[in-house]
Backbone as a chain_set.jsonl record, in Angstrom:
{"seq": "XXXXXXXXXXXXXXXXXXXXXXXXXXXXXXXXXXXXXXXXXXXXXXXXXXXXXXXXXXXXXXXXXXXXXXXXXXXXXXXXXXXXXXXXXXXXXXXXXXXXXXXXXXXXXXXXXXXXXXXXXXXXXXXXXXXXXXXXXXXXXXXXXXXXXXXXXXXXXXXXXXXXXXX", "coords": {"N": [[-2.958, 102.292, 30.289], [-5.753, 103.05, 32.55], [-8.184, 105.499, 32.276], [-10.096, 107.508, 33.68], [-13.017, 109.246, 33.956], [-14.193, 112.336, 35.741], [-16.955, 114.15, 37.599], [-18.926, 116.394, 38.898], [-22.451, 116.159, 38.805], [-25.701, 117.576, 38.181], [-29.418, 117.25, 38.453], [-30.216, 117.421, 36.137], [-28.274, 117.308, 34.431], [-26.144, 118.8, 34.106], [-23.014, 120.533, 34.691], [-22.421, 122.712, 34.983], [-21.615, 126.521, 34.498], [-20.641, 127.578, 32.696], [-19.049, 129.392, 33.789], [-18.769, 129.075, 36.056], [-19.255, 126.585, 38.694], [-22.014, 126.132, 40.244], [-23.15, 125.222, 42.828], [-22.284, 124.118, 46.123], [-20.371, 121.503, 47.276], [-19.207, 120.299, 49.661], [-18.072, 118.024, 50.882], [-18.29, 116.521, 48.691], [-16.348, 117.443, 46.977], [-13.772, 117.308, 48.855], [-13.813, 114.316, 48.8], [-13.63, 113.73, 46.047], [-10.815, 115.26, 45.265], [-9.441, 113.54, 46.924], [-10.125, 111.426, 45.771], [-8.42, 111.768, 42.88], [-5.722, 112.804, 43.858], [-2.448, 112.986, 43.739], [-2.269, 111.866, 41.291], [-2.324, 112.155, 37.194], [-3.88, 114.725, 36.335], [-6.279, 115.486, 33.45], [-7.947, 118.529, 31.838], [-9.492, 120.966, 30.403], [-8.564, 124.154, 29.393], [-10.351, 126.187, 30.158], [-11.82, 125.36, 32.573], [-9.656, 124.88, 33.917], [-8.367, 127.853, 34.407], [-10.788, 128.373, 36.025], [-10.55, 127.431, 38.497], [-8.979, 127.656, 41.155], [-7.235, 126.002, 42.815], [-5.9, 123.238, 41.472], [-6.353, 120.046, 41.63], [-3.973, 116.905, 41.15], [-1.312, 115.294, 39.847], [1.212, 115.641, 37.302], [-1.367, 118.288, 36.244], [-2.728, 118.675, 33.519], [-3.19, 120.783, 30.94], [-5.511, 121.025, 28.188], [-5.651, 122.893, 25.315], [-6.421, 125.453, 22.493], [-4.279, 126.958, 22.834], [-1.308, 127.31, 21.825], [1.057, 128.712, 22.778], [0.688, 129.076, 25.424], [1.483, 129.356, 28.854], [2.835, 128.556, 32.254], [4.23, 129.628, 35.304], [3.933, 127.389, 37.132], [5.376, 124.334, 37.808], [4.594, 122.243, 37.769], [2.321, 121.898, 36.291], [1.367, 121.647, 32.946], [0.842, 122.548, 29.596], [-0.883, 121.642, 26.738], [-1.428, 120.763, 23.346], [-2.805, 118.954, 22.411], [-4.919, 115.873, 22.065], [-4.104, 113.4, 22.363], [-1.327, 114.807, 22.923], [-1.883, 114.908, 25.538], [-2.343, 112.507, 26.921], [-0.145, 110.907, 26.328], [1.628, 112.403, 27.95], [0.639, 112.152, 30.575], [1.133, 109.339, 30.578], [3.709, 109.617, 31.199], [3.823, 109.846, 34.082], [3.618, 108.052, 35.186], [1.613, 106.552, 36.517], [-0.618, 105.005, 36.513], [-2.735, 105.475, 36.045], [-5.427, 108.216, 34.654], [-7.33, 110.783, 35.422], [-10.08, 112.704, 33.744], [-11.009, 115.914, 33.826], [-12.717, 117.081, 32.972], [-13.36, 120.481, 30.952], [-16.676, 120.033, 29.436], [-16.325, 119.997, 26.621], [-13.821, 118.804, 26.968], [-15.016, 116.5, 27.861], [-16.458, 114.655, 25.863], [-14.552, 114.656, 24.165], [-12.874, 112.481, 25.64], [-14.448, 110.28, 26.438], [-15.023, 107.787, 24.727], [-12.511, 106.887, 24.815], [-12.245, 106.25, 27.445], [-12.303, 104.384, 30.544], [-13.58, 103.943, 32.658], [-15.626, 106.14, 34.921], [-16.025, 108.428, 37.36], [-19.569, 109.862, 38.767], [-20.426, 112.451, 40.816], [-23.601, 112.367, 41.701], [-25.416, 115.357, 41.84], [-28.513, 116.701, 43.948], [-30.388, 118.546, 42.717], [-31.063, 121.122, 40.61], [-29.632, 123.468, 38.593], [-29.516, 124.944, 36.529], [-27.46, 125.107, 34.662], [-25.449, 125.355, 31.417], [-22.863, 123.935, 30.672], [-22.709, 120.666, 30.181], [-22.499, 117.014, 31.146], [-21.508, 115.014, 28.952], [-23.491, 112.096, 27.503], [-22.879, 108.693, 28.339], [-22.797, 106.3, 27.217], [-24.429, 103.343, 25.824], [-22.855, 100.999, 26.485], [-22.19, 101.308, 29.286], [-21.893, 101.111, 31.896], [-23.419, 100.476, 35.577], [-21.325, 100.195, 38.606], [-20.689, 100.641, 40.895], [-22.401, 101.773, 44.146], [-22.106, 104.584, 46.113], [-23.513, 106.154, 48.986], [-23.528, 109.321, 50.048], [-24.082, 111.914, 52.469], [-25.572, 114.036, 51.454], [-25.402, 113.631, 48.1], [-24.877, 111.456, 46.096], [-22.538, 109.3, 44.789], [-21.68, 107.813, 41.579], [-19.953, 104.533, 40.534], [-18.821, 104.165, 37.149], [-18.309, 101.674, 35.003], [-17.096, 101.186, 31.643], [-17.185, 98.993, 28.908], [-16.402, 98.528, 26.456], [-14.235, 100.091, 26.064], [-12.804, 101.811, 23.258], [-8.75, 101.974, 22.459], [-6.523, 104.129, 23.967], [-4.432, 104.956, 22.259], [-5.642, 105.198, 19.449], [-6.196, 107.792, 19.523], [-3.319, 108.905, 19.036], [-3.392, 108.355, 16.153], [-5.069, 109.927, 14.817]], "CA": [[-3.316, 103.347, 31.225], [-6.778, 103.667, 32.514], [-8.675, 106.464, 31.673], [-11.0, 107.774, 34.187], [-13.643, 110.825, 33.942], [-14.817, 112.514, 36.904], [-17.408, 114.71, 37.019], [-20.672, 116.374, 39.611], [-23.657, 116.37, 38.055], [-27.095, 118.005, 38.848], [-30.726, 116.827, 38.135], [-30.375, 118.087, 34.013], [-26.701, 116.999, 33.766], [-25.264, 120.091, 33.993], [-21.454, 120.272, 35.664], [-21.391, 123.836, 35.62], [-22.706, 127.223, 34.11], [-19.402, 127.905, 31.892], [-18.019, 130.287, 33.994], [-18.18, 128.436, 37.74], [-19.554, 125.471, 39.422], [-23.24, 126.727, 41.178], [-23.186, 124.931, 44.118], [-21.579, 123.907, 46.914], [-20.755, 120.172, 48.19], [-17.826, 120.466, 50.398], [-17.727, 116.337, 50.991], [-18.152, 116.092, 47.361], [-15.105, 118.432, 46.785], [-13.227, 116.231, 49.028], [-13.804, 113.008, 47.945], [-12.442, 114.36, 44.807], [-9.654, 115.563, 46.14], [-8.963, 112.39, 47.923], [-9.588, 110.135, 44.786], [-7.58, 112.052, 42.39], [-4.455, 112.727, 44.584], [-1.148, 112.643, 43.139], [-2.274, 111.43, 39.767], [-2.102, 113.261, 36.609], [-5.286, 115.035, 35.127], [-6.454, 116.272, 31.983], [-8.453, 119.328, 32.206], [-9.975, 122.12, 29.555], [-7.847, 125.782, 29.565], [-11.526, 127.329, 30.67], [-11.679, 124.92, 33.784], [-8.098, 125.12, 34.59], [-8.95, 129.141, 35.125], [-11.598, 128.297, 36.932], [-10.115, 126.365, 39.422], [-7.809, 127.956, 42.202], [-5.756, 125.246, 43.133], [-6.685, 122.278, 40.705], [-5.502, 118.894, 42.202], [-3.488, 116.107, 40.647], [0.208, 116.108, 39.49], [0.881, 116.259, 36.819], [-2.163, 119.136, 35.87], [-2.798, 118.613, 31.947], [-4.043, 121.301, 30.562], [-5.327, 121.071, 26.588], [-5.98, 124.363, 24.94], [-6.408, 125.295, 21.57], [-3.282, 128.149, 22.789], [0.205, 126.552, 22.125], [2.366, 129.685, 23.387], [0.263, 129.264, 26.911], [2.585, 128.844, 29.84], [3.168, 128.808, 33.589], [5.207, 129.031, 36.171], [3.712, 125.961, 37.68], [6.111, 123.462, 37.484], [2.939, 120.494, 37.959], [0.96, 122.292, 35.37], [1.963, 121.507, 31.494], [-0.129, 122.782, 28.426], [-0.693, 120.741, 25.457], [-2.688, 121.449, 22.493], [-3.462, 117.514, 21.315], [-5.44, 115.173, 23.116], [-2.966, 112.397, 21.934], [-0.095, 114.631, 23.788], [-2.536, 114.981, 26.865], [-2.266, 110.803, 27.164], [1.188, 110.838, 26.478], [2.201, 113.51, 29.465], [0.061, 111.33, 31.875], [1.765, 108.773, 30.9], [5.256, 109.841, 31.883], [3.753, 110.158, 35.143], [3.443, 106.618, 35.716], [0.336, 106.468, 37.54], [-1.421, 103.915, 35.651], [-4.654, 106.266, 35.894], [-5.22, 109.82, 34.377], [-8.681, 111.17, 35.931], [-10.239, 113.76, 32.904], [-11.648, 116.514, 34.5], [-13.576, 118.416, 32.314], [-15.174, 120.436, 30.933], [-17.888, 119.111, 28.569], [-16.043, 119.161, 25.284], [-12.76, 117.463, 26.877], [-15.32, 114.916, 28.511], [-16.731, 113.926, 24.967], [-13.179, 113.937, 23.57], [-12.341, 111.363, 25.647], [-15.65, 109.166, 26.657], [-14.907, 106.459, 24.18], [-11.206, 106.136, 25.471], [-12.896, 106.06, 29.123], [-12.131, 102.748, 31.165], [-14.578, 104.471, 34.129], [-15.653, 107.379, 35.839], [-16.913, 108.737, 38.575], [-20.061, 110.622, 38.869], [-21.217, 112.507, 41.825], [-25.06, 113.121, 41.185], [-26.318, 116.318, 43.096], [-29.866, 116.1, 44.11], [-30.842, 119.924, 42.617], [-31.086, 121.39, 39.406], [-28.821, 124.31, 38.398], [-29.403, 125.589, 35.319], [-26.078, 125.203, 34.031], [-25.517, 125.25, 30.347], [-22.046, 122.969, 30.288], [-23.418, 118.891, 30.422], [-22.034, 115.98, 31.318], [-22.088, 113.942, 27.914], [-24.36, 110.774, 27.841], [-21.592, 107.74, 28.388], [-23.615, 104.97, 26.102], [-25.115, 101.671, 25.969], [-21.863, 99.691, 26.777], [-21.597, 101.692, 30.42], [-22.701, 99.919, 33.578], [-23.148, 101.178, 37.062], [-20.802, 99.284, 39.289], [-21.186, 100.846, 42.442], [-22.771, 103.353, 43.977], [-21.739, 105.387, 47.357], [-24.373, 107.319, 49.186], [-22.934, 110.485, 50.794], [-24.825, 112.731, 52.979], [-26.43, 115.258, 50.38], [-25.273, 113.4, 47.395], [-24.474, 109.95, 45.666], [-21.53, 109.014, 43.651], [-21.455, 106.638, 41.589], [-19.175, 104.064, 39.79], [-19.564, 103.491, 35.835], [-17.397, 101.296, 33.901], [-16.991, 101.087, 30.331], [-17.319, 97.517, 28.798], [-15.597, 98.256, 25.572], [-13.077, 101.569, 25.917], [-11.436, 102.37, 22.327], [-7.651, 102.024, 22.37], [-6.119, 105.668, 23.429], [-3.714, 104.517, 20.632], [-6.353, 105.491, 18.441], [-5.413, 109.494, 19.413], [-2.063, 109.353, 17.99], [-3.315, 108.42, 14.692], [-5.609, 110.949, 14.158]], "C": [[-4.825, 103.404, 31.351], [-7.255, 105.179, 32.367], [-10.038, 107.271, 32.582], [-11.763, 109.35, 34.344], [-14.269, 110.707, 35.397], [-15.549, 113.506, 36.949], [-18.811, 114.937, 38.39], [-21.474, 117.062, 39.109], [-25.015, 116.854, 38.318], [-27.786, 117.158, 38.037], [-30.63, 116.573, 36.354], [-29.252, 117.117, 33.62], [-25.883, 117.821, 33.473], [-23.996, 120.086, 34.958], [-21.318, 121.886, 35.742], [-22.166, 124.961, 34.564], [-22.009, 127.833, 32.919], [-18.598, 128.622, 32.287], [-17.984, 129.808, 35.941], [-19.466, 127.018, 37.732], [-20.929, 125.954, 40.341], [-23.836, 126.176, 41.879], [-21.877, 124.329, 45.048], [-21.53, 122.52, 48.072], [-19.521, 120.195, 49.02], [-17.573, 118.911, 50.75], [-17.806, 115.969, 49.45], [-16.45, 116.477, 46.566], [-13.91, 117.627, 47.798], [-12.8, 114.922, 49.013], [-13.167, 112.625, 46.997], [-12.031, 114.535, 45.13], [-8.676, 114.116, 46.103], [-8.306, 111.531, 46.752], [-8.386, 110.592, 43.74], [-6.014, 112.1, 42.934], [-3.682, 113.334, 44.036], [-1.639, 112.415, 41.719], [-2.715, 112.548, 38.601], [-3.897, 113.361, 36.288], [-5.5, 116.086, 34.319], [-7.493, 117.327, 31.745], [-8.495, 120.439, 30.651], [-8.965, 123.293, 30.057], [-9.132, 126.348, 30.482], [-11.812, 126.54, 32.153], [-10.712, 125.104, 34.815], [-8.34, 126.432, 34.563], [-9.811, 129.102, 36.283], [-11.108, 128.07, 38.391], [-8.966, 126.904, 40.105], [-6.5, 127.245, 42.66], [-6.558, 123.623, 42.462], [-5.883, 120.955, 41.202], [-5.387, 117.463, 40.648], [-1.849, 116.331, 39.987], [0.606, 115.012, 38.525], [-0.532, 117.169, 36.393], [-1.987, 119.156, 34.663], [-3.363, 119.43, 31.304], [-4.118, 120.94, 28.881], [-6.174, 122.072, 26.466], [-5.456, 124.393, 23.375], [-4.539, 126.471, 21.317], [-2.117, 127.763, 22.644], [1.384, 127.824, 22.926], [1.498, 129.894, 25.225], [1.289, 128.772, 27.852], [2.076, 129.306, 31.177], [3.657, 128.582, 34.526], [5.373, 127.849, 37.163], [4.549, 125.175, 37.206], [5.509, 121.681, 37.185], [1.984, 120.974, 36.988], [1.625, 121.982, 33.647], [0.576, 121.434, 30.524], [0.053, 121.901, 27.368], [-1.973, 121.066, 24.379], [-3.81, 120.109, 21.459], [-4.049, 116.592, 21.959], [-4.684, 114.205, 23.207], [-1.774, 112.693, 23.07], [-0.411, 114.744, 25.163], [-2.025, 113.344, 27.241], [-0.743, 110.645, 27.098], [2.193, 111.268, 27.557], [1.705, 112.226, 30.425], [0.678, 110.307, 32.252], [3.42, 108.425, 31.696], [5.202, 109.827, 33.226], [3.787, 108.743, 36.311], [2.752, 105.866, 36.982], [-0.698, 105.097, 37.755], [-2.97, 104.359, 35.214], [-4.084, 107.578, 35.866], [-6.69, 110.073, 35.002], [-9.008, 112.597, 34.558], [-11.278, 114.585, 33.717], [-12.876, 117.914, 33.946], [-13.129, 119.43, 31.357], [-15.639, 119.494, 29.627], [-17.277, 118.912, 27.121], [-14.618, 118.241, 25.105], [-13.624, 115.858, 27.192], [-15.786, 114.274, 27.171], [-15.573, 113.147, 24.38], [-13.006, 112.469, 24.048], [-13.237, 110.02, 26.252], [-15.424, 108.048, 25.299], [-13.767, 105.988, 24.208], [-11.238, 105.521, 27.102], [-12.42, 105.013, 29.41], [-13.08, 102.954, 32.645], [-14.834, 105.965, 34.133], [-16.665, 107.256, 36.919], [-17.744, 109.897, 38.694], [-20.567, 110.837, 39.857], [-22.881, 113.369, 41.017], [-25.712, 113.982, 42.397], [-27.61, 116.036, 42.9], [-30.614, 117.388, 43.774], [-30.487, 120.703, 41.027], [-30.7, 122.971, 39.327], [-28.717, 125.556, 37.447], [-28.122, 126.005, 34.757], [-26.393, 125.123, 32.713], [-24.307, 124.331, 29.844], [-22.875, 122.041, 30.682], [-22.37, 118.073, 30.228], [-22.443, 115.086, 29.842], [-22.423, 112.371, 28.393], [-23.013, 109.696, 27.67], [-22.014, 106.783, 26.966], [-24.051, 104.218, 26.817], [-24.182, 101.08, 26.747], [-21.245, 100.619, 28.486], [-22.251, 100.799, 31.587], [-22.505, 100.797, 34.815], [-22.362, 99.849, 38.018], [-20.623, 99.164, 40.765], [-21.675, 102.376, 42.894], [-22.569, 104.099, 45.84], [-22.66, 106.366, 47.538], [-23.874, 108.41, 49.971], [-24.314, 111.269, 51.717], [-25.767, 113.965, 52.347], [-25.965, 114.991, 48.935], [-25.143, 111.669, 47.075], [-23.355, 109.937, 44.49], [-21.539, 107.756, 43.33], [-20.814, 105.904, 40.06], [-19.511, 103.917, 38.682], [-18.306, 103.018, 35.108], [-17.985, 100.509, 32.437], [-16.525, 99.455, 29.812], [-16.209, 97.298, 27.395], [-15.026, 99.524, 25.358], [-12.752, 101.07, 24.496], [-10.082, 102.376, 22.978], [-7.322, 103.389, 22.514], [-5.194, 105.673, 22.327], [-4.104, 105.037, 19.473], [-5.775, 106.795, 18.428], [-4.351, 109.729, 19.022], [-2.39, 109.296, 16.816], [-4.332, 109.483, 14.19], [-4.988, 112.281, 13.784]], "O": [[-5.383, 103.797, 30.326], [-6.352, 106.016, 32.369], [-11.001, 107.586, 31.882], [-11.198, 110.366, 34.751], [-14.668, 109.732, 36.035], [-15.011, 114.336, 36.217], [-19.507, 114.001, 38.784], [-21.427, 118.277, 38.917], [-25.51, 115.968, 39.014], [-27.284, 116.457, 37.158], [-30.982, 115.62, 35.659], [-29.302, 116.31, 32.692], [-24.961, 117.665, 32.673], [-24.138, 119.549, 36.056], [-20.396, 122.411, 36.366], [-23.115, 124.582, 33.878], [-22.658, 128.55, 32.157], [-17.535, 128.812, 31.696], [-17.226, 130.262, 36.797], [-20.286, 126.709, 36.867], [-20.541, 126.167, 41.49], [-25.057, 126.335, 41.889], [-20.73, 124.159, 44.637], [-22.151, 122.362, 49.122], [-18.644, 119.894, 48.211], [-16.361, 118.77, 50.911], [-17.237, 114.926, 49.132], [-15.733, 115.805, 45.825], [-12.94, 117.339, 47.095], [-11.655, 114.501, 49.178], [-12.407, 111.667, 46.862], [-12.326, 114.072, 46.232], [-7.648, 113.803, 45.503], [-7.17, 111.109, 46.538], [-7.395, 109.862, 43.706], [-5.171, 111.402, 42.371], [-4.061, 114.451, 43.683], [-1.034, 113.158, 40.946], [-3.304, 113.59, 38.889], [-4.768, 112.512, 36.103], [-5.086, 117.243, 34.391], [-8.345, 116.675, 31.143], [-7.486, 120.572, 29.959], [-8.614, 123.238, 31.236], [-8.853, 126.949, 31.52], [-12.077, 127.371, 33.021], [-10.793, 125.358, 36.017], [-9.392, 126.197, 35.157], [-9.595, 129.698, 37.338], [-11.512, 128.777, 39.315], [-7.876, 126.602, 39.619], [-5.334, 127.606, 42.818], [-7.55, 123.077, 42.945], [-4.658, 120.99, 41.083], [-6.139, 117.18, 39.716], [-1.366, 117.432, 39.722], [0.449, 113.808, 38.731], [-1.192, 116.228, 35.953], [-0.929, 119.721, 34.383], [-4.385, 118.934, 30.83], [-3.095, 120.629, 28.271], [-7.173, 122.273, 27.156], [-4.508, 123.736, 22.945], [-3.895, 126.68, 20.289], [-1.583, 127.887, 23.746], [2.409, 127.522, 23.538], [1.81, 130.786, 26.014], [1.924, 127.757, 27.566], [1.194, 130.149, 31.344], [3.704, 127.41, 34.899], [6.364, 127.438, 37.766], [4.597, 125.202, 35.976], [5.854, 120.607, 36.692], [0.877, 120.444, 36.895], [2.776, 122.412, 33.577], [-0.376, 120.657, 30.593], [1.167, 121.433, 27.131], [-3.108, 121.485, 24.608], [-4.709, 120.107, 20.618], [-3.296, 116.416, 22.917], [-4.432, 113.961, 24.387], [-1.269, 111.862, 23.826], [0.486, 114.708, 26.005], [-1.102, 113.301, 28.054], [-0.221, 110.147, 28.095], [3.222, 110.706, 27.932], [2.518, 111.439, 30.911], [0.935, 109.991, 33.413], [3.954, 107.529, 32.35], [6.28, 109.799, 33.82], [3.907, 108.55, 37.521], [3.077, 105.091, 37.881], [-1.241, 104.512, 38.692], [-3.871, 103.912, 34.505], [-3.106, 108.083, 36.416], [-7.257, 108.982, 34.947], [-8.125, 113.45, 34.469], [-12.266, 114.048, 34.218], [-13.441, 118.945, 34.311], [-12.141, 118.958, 30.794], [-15.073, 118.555, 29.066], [-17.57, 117.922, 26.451], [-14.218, 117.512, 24.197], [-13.269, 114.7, 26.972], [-15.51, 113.075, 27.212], [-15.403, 111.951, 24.144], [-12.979, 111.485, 23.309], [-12.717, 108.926, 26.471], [-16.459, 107.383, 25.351], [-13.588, 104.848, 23.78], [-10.544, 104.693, 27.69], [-11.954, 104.43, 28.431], [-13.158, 102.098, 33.526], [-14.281, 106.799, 33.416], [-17.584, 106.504, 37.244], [-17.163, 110.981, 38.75], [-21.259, 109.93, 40.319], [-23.123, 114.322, 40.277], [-26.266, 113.613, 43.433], [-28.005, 115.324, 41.977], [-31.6, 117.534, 44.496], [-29.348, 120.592, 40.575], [-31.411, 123.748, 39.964], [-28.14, 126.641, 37.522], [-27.839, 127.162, 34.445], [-27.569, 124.831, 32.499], [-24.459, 123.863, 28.716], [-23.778, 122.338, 31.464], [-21.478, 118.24, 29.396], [-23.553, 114.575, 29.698], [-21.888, 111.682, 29.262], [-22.167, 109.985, 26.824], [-21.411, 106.76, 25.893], [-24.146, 104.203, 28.044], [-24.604, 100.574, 27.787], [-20.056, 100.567, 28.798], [-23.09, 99.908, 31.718], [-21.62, 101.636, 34.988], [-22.835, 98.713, 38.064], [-20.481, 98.217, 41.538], [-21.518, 103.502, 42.422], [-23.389, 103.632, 46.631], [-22.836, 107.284, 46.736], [-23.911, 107.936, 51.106], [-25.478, 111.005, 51.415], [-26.57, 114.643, 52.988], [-26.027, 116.016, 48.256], [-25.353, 110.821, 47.942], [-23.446, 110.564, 43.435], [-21.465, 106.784, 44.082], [-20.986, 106.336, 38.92], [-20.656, 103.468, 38.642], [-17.431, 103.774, 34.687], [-18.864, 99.672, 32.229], [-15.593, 98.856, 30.348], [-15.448, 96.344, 27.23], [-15.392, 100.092, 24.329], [-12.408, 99.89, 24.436], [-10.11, 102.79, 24.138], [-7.611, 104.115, 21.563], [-5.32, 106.541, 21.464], [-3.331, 105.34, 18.564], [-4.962, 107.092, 17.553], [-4.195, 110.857, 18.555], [-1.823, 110.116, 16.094], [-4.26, 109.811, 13.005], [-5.647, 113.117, 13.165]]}, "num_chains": 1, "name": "protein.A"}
């Protein structure tokens, strides 16, 4: 299964302020949209609030809350990052997109196989960050948008998600 983070970033590296998103790209927000789709993604409890209508299907949430529920029938809680990868997989996508926030994106940056960052051109003062990818990332392409740039990074040597069951 690839493993892809997605993620828009300001000037600092900030994705967000912990309690919203402090700006507004409406072609960025589509794009996303677009690329995610249908496919499942893995998402923080404090994002998944955030987020009105959060796209991808399955919706993964991981939360430290195991009795969390909802009547979403596309939404499923999990409390292990292991059973996050496992759900996705049932979905048989071949790609999970991780959507945040900053301490699912560390979780899973060394299972990564890509992501996609849009880089805003404006500094936010957010206090969530985009964690640094590493050495072994590469830029592979890069898309200029009209008030932003996104762009491709793949991972040269991903960890095995395999590894998350055994921990």
């Amino acid at each position: 299964m690839e493993i892809d983070l997605i993620a828009a970033v300001d000037r600092d590296g900030a994705i967000g302020t912990g309690e919203d998103v402090p700006w507004d790209y409406p072609e960025d927000v589509t794009q996303y949209r677009a690329r995610i789709g249908d496919r499942p993604t893995i998402m923080g409890r404090r994002t998944f609030d955030q987020m009105s209508d959060p796209p991808g299907d399955p919706v993964i949430v991981l939360t430290r809350d195991a009795s969390r529920e909802t009547a979403d029938p596309g939404v499923d809680f999990v409390t292990d990052p292991a059973a996050a990868i496992e759900r996705a997989e049932t979905a048989d996508a071949g790609r999970v997109f991780v959507n945040g926030g900053e301490a699912i994106y560390r979780l899973y940056v060394p299972y990564a196989t890509g992501a996609y960052v849009s880089e805003i051109p404006e500094r936010s003062g957010g206090d969530a960050h985009f964690p640094y990818l590493g050495a072994g990332w590469e830029v592979t392409e890069t898309v200029a948008y009209d008030r932003f740039s996104l762009l491709r990074y793949r991972n040269r040597n991903p960890e095995s998600a395999s590894v998350l069951r055994e921990e």
